[in-house]
Coordinates of C-alpha atoms and ligand atoms in Angstrom, one line a residue:
X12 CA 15.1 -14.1 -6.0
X13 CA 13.9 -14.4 -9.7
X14 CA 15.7 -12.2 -12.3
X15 CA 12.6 -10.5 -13.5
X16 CA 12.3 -9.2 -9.8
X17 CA 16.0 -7.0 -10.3
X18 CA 15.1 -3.7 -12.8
X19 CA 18.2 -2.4 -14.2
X20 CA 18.9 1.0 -14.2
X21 CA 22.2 1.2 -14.8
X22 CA 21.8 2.5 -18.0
X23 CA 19.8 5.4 -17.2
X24 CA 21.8 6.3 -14.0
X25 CA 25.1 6.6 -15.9
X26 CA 22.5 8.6 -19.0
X27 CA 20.3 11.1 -17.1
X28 CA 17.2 12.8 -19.2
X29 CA 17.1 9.1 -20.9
X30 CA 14.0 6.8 -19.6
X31 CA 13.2 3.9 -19.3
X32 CA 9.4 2.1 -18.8
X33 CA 9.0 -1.4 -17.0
X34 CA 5.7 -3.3 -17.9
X35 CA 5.0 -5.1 -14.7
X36 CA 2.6 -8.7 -13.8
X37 CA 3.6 -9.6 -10.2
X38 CA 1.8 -11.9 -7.8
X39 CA 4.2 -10.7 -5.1
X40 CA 4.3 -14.6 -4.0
X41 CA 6.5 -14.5 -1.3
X42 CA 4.3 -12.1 0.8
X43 CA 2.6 -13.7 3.5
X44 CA 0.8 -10.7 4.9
X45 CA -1.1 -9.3 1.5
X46 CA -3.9 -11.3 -0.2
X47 CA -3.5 -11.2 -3.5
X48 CA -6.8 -12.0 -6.4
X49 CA -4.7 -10.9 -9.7
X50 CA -1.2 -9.8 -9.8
X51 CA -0.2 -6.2 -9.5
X52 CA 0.2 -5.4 -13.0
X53 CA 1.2 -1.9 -14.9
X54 CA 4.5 0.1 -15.6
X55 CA 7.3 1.6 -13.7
X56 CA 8.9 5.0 -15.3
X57 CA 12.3 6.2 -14.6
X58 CA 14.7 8.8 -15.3
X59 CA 17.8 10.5 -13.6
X60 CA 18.4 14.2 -13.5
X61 CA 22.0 13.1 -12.5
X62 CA 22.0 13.7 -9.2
X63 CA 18.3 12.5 -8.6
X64 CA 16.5 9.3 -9.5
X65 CA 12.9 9.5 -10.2
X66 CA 10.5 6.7 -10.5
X67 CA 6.9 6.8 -10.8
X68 CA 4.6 3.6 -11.1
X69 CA 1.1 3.3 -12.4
X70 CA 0.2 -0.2 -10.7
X71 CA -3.1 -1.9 -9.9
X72 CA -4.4 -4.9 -8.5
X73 CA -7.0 -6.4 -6.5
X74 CA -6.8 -7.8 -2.8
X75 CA -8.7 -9.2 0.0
X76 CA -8.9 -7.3 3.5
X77 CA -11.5 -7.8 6.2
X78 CA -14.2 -5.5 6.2
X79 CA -13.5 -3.4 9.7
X80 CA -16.9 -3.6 11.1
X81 CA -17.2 -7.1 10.8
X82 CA -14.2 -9.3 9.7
X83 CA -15.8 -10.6 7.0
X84 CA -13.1 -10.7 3.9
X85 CA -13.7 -8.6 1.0
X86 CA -12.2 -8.5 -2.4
X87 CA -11.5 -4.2 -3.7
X88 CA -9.4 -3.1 -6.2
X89 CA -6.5 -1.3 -5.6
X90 CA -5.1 1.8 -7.4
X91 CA -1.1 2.0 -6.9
X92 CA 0.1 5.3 -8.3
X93 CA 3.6 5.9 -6.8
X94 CA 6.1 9.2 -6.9
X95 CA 9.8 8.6 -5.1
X96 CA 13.2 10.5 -5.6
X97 CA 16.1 8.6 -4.8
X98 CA 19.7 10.7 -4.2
X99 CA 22.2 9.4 -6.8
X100 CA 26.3 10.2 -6.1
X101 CA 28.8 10.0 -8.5
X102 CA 29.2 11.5 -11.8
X103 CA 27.5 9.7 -14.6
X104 CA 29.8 7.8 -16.9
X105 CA 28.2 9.7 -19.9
X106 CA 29.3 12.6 -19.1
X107 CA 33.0 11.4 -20.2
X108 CA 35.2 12.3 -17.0
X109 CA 35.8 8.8 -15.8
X110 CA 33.2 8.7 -13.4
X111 CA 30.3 6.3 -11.9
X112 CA 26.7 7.2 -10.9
X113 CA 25.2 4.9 -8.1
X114 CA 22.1 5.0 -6.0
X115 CA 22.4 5.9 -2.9
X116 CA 21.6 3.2 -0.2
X117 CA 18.5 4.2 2.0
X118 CA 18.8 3.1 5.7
X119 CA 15.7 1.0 5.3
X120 CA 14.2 -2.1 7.1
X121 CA 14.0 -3.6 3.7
X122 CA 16.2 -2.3 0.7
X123 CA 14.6 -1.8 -2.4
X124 CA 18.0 -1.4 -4.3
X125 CA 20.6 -3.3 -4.5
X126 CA 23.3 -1.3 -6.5
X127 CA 21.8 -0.1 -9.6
X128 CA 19.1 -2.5 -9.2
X129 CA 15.6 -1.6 -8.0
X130 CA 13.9 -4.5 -6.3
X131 CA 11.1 -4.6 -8.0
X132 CA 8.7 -6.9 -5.5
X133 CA 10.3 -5.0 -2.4
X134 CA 9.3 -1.6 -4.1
X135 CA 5.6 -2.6 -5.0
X136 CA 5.0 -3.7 -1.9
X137 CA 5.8 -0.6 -0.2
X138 CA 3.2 0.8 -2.5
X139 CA 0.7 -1.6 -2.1
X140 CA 0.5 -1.4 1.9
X141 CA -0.1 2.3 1.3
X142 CA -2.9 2.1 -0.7
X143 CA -4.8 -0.4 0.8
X144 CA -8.3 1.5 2.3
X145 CA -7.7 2.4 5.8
X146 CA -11.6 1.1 6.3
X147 CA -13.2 -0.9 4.0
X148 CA -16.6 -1.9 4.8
X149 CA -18.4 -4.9 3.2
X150 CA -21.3 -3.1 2.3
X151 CA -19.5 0.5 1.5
X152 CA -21.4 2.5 3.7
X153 CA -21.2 3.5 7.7
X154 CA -25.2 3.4 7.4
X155 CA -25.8 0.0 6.0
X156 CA -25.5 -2.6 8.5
X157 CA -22.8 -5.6 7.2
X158 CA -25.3 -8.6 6.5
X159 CA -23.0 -10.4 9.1
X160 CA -23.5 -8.2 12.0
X161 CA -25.4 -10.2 15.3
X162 CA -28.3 -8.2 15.4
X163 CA -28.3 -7.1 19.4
X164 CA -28.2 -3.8 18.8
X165 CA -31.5 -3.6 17.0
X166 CA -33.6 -5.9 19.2
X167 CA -35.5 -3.6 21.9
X168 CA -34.6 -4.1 25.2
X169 CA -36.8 -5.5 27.7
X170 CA -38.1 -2.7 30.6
X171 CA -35.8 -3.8 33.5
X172 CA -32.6 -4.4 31.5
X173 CA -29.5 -2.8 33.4
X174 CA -29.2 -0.9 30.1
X175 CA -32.6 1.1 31.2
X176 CA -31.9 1.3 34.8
X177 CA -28.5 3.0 34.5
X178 CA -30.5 5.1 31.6
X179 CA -32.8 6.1 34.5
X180 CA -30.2 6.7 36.9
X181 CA -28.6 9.2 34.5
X182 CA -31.6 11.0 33.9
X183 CA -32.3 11.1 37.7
X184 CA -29.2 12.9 38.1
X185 CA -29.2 15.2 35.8
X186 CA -32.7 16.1 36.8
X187 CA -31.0 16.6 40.7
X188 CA -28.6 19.0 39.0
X189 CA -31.0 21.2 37.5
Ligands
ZN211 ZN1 -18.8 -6.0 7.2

């Protein structure tokens, strides 16, 4: 793992009210699953109360998914704006008594700190996944065709097609109902 990738926020965790900001350009290599056109660039704020951290990130990058009417890939930017609260035990060595703040270790299926180190890649990913659209279409609208679509649905159908004849036989029964 490349240094850059390891945030240190020692310094803030053992100094809470102080901040610190992170300008951020990653390409997120290692990621097999996400598709990446320019790296995920922007900043990562954070700040301890002393028994909280808080970090916020202001990201933004742009991807290709498949469109999900027809496969086709797509290229969309992606907004990343990101809000998390991590508990923090320990007292903070500012405060004079001795002591040692420290991040508390989330039981995740990937860690995002490792001590008082904030994974950087592990983290943006998280937020990445989460703000990918949940339905991107090619041409942005559910009332425009995609240009890729076969076109069966629009051809009409001949008389005799088993479309029409279970159409009729629907219509017969609803007429026996009534
Ligand atoms: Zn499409």
């Amino acid at each position: 793992m490349k240094r850059e990738d390891f945030l240190d926020l020692n310094e803030i965790l053992q100094h809470p009210g102080k901040k610190a900001i992170f300008s951020v350009e990653t390409s997120l290599n290692q990621e097999a699953d996400l598709d990446l056109v320019t790296p995920v660039t922007g900043e990562i704020h954070a700040i301890s109360t002393g028994n909280i951290l808080l970090l916020a990130a202001d990201l933004k990058t742009r991807c290709v998914v498949e469109c999900s009417r027809c496969n086709e890939p797509m290229e969309v930017d992606i907004v990343i704006d990101m809000e998390d609260d991590f508990d923090v035990e320990g007292i903070p060595a500012s405060y004079g008594t001795g002591g040692y703040a420290r991040v508390v270790p989330e039981e995740e299926p990937e860690p995002i700190f490792q001590e008082n180190h904030l994974l950087r890649d592990a983290y943006i990913r998280q937020g990445v996944i989460v703000s990918l659209p949940v339905q991107p279409l090619c041409t942005g609208d559910w009332d425009i065709p995609c240009p890729n679509m076969p076109r069966t649905s629009s051809e009409p159908l001949e008389e005799g097609h088993p479309a029409f004849q279970s159409l009729k036989s629907v219509r017969n029964s609803e007429d026996d109902a009534s």
